[in-house]
Coordinates of C-alpha atoms in Angstrom, one line a residue:
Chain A
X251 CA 36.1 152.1 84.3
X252 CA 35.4 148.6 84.7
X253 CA 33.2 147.1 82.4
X254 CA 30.8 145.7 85.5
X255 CA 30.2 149.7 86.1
X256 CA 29.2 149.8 82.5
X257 CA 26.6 146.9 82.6
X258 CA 25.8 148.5 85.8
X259 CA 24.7 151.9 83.8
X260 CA 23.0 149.9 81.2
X261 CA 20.8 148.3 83.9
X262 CA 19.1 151.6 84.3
X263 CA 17.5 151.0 80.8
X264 CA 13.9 150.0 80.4
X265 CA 12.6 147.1 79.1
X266 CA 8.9 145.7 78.8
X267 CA 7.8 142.8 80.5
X268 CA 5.2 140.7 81.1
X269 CA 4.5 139.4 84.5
X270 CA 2.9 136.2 86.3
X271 CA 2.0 137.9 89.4
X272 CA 0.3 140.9 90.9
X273 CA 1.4 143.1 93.2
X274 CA 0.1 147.0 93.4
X275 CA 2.3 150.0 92.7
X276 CA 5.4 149.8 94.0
X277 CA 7.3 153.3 95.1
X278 CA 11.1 153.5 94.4
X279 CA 13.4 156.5 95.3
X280 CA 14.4 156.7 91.4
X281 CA 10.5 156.8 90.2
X282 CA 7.5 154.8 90.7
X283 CA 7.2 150.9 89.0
X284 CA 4.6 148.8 88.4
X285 CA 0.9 148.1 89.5
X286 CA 2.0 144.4 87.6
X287 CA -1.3 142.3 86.7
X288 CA -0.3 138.9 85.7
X289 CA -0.4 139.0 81.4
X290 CA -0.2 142.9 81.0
X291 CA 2.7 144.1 79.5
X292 CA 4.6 146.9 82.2
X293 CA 7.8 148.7 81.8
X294 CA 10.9 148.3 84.4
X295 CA 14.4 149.2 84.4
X296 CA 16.4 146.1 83.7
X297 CA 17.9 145.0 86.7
X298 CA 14.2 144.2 88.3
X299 CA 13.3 142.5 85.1
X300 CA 16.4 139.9 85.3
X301 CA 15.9 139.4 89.0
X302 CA 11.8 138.8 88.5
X303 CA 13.3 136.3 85.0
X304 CA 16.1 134.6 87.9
X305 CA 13.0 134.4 90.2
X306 CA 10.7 132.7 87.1
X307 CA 7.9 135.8 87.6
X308 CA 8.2 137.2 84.5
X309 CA 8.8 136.7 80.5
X310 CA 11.0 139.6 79.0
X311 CA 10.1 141.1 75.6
X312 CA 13.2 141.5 74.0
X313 CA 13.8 145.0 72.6
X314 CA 12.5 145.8 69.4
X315 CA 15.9 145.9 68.2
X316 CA 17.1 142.9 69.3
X317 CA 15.5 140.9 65.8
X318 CA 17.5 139.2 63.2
X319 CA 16.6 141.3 60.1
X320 CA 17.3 144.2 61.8
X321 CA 20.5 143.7 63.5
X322 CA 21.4 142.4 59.8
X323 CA 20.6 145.8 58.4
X324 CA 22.9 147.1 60.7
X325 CA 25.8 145.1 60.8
X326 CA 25.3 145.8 56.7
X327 CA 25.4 149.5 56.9
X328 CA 28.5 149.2 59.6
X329 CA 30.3 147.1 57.6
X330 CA 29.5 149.9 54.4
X331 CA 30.0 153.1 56.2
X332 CA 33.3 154.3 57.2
X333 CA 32.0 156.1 60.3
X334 CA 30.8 154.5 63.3
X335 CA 26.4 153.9 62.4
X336 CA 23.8 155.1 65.0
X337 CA 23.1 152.4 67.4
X338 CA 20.0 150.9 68.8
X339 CA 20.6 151.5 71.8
X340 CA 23.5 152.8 73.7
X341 CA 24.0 149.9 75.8
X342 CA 23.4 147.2 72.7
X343 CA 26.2 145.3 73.6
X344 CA 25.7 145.3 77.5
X345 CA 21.9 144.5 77.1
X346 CA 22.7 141.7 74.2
X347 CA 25.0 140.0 76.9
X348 CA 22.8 140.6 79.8
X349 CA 19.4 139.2 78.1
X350 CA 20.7 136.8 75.7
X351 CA 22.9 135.1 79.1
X352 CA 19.5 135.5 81.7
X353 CA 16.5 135.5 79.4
X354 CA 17.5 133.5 76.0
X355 CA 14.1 131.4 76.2
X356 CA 12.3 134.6 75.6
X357 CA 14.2 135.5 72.2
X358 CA 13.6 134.0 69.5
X359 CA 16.5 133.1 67.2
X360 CA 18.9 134.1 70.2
X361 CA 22.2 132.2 68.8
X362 CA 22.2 134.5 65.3
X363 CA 21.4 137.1 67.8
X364 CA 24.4 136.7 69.5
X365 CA 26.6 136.8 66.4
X366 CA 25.0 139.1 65.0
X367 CA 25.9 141.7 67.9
X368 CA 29.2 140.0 67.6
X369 CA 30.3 140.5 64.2
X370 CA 28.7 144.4 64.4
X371 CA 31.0 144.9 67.6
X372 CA 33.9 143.6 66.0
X373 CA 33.2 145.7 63.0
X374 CA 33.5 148.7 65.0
X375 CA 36.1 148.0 67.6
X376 CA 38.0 147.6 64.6
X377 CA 37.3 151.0 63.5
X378 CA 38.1 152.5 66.2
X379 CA 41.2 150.8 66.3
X380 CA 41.4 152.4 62.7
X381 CA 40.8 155.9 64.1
X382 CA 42.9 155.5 67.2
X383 CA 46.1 155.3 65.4
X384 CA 44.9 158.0 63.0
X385 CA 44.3 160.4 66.0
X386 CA 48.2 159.4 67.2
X387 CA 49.5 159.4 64.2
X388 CA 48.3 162.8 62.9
X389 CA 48.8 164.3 66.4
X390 CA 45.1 165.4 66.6
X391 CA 44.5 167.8 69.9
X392 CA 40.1 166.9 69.5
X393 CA 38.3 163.9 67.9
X394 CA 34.4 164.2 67.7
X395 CA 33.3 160.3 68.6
X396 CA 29.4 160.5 68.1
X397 CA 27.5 157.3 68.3
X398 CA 30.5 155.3 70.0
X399 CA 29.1 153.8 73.4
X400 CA 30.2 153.5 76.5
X401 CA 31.4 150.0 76.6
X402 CA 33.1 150.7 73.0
X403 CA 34.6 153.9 74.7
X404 CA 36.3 151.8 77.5
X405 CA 37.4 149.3 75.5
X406 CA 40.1 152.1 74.5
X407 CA 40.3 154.1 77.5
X408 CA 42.9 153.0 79.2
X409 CA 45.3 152.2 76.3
X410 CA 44.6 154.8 74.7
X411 CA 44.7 158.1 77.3
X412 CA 47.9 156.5 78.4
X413 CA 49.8 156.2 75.2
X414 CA 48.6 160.0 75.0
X415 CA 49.6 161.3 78.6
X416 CA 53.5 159.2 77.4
X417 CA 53.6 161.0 74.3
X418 CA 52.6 164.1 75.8
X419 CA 55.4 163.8 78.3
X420 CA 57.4 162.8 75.7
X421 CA 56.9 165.8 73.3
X422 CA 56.7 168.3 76.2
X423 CA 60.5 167.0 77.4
X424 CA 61.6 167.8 73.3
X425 CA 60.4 170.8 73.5
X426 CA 61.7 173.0 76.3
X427 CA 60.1 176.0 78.0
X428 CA 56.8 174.6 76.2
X429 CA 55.5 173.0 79.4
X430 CA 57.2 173.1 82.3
X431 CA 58.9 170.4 83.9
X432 CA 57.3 167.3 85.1
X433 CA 60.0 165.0 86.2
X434 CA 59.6 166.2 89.9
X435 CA 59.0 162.9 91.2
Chain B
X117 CA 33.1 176.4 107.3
X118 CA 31.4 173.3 106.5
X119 CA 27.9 174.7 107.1
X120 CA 28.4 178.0 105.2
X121 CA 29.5 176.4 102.2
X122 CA 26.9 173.3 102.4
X123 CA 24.0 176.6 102.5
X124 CA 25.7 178.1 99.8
X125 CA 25.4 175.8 97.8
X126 CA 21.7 174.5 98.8
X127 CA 21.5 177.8 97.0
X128 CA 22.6 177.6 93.8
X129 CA 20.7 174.4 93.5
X130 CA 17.3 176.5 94.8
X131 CA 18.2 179.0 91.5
X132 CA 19.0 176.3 89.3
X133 CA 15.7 174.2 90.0
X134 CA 13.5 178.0 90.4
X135 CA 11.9 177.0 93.6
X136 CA 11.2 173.7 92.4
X137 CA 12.5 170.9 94.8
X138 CA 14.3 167.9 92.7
X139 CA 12.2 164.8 93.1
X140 CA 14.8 161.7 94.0
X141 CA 15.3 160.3 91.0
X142 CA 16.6 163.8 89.7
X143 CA 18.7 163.4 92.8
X144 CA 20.1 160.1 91.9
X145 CA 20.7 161.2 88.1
X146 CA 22.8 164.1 90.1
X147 CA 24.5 161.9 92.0
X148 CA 25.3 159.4 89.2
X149 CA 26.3 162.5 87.0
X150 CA 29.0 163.4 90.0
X151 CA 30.1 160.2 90.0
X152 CA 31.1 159.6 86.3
X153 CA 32.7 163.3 86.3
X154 CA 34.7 162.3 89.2
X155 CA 36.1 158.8 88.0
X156 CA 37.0 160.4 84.7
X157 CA 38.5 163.5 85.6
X158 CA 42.2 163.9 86.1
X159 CA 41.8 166.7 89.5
X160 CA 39.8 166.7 92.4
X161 CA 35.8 168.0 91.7
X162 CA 34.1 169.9 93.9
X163 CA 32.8 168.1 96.4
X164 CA 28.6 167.8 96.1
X165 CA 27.5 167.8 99.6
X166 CA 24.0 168.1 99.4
X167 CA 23.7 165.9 96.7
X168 CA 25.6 163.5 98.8
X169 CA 23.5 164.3 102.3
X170 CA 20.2 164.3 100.2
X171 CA 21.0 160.7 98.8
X172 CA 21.9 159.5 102.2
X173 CA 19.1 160.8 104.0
X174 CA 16.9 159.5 101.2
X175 CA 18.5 155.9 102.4
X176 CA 18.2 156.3 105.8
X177 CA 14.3 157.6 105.5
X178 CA 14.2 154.2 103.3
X179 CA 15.8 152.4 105.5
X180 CA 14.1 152.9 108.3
X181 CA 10.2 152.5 106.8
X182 CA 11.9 149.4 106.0
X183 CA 12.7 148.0 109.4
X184 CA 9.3 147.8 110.1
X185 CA 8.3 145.4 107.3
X186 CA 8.2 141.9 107.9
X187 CA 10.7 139.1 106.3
X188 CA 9.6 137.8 102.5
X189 CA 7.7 141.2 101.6
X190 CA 8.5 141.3 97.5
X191 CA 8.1 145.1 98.3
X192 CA 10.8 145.2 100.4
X193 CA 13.0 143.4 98.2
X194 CA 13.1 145.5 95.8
X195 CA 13.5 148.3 97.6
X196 CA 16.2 146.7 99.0
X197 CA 17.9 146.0 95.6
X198 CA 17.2 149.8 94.3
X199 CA 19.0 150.6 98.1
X200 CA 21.9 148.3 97.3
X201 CA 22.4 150.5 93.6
X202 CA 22.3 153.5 94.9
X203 CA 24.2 152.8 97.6
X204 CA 27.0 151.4 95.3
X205 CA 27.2 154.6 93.6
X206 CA 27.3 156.8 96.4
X207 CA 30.3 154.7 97.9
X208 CA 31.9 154.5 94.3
X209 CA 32.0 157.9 94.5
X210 CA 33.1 158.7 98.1
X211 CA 35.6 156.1 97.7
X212 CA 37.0 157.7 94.4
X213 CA 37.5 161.5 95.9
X214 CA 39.2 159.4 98.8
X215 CA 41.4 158.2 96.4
X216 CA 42.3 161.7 94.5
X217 CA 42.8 163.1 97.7
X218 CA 45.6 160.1 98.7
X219 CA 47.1 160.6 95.4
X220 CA 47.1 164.2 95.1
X221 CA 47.0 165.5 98.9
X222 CA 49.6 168.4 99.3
X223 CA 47.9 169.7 96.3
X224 CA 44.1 169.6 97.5
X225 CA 45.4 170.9 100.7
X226 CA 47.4 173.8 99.3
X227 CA 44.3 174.5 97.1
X228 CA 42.3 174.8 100.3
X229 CA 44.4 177.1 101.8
X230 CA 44.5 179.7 99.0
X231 CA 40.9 179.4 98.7
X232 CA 39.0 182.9 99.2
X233 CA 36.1 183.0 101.7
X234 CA 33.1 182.6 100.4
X235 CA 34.5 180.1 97.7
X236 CA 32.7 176.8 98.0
X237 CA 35.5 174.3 99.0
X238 CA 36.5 171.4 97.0
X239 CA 36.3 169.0 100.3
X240 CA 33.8 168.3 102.7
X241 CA 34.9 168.4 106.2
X242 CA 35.4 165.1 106.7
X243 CA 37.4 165.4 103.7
X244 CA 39.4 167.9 105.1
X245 CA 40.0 165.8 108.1
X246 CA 40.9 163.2 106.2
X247 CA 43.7 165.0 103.9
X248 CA 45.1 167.0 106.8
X249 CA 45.6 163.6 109.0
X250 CA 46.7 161.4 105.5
X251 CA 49.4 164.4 105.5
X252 CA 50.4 164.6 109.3
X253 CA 50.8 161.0 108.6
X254 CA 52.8 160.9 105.7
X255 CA 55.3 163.0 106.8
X256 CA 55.7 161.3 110.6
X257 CA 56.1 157.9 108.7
X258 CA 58.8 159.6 106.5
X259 CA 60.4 160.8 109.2
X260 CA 60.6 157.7 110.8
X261 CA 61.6 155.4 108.3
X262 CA 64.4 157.7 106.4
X263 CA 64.6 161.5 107.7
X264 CA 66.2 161.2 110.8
X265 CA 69.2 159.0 109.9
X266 CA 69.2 161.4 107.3
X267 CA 72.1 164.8 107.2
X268 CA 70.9 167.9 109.1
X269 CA 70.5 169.6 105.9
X270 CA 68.6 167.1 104.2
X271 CA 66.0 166.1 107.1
X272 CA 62.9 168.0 105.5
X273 CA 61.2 167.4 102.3
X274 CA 58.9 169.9 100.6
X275 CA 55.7 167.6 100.1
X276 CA 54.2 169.4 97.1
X277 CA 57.6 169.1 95.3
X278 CA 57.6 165.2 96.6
X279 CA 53.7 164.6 95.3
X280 CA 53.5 164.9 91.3
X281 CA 50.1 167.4 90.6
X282 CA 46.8 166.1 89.1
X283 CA 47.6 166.2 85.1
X284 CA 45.0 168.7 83.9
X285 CA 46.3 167.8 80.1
X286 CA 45.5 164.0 80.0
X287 CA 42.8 163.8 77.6
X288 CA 39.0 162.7 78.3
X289 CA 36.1 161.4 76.9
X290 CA 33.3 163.8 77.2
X291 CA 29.4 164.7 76.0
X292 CA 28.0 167.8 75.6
X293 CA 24.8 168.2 77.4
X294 CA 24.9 172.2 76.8
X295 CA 25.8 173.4 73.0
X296 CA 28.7 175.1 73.4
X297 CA 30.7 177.2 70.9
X298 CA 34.4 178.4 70.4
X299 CA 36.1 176.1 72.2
X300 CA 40.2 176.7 71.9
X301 CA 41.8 173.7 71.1
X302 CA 45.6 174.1 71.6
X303 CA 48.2 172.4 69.0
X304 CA 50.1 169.4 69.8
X305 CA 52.9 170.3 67.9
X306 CA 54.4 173.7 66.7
X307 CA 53.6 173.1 63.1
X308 CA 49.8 173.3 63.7
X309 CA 47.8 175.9 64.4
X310 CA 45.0 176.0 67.1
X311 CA 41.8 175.8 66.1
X312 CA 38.3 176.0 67.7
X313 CA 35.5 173.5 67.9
X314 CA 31.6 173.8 68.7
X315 CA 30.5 171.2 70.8
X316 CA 26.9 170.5 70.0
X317 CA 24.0 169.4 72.3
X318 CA 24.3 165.9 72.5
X319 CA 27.7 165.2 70.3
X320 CA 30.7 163.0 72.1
X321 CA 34.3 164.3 72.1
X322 CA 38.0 163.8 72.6
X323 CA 39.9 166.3 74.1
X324 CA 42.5 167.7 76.9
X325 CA 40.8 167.8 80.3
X326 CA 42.4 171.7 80.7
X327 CA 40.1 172.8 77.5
X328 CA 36.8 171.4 79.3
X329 CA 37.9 171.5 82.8
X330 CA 35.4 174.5 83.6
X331 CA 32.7 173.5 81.8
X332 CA 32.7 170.4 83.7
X333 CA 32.5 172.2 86.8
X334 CA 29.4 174.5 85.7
X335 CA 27.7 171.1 84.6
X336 CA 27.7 172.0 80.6
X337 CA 29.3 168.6 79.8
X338 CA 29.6 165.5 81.3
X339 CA 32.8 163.3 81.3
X340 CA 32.2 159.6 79.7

């Protein structure tokens, strides 16, 4: 999967914002949005919220996540824990990139933001790494990945699937009469 | 053909919703579910046609009411935009069984023909149409290029022999949306022994495509 189709997924997401213009209900195929009053907060999925930001309609209210002391918690209890840590949300990293590159003026603090989700991705990329080449190495059949997202997920997919169809073909060629043959083409 | 198996399965979706009618965004959560299954799974899916015909109709309808509204409407925009993202997906998707079927097509084909009536079919007509001429094709460019300067004895080649199969033991990413228990996980090597797993509502695995496969099919997890 491309990583595009991922942020494309996260878009879905709500987010609050707050509008400058008014404009009644409007009726969308995937659910109703709006009526927006200019000042009062209203919830929309985030690809409307970046184009009204682009457009200078709206301020966004970043996530309640998306704040310092909490993403410091976090990144703290990732960097304790050997298991991958519930996450905010599971599009933190596509939503960090997406708001803190459209809508930085409306976070505050939005640099340490931006490390912050940095250092907590690298944190677990690097534990999946960790388990990747524990899974190979032990020759698990099923690994139980709760809390890894999707953008974490297809950081790995390709390499990783791969490398397991080779060593599948590999293994199945060893062993005769186990599987039958693939090297038909 | 086509319009038996497009009622039958209108059916199934009338007993799985009891007489309810899915509102469009449950539609577009269907069709974005398709669409993730069929990008991550190693075979050909069944092929959703009335999620597909719903979605398009839905455009259509929306495109239409549309037409009539004048230039610099901030309505309209939007709409458009939501149009453009749904319409993305439901190409994404199209496009993706398109490219199963090149990949795979003496398979799907041979699949087809084995298939019982009254079993839904994994291709929509135009599906169908599509394989069948991709194969025709194929084999007249084949013929053209190599098996006629060829020996007698070596002027035909058996296409499903030519045309590795879909690899139902690649692994995938999945999430259980249904708990499910005692699944069979096979060893790797002969020095373990299999094992079973419980997939839980909600949890995220790692496992061959074969163990899953059906319970992909029935909807019970979705591929990731």
């Amino acid at each position: 999967m491309d990583p595009s189709e991922a942020e494309f997924l996260a878009e879905k997401e709500t987010i609050t914002i707050i509008p400058n213009f008014s404009l009644d209900k409007v009726f969308l195929i995937g659910g109703d949005l709006g009526p927006f009053n200019p000042g009062l907060p209203v919830d929309v999925p985030v690809w409307f919220a970046l184009n009204l930001k682009q457009r200078q309609k709206c301020r966004i209210v970043p996530p309640a996540w998306m704040d310092v002391e909490k993403l410091e918690e976090m990144r703290d209890l990732e960097r304790r824990e050997g298991a991958f840590t519930p996450v905010p949300s599971p599009f933190y990293m596509e939503l960090s990139k997406l708001l803190l590159n459209y809508a930085s003026d409306n976070i505050p603090k939005a640099d340490e933001i931006r490390t912050l989700v940095k250092d907590i991705w690298d944190t677990r990329i690097a534990k999946l790494r960790l388990s990747a080449d524990r899974f190979i190495s032990q020759m698990e059949a099923h690994a139980r990945l709760d809390n890894l997202t999707l953008m974490e997920i297809n950081t790995i997919r390709s390499f990783l699937l791969d490398s397991l169809n080779c060593m599948y073909r590999l293994r199945s060629n060893l062993q005769p009469g186990s599987s039958k043959d693939r090297a038909d083409y | 053909m086509s319009d038996a198996t497009f009622e039958d399965e209108c059916d199934v979706n009338q007993d799985d919703s009891q007489e309810d009618v899915m509102t469009p965004a449950e539609l577009i959560a269907k069709l974005e579910e398709a669409w993730l299954n069929e990008k991550f799974s190693p075979e050909l899916l069944e092929n959703k046609a009335e999620v597909v015909e719903c979605v398009m109709e839905q455009l259509t309808h929306m495109d239409a009411n549309l037409q009539r509204v004048k230039k610099g409407d901030m309505k309209a925009s939007i709409h458009r935009m939501e149009i453009d993202r749904i319409r993305f997906v439901l190409s994404s998707y199209l496009r993706s069984r398109l490219q199963k079927i090149e990949k795979f097509f003496p398979h799907v084909l041979e699949k087809e023909k084995c298939r019982q009536a009254g079993e839904p079919s994994l291709l929509s007509p135009e599906e169908f149409a599509f394989a069948k001429e991709y194969y025709s094709n194929t084999e007249a460019y084949l013929k053209a290029v190599a098996l006629k300067r060829m020996p007698p004895n070596l002027q035909t080649v058996d296409m499903l022999k030519a045309v590795p199969e879909p690899c139902l033991d690649s692994f995938v990413f999945l999430r259980a949306k249904e708990s499910q228990e005692n699944i069979l996980v096979e060893p790797e090597t002969d020095d373990q022994r299999e094992y079973v797993v419980d997939l839980e509502e909600g949890s995220q695995h790692l496992m061959r495509y074969r163990t899953v496969a059906p319970l992909v099919s029935t909807g019970a997890v979705q591929l990731i």
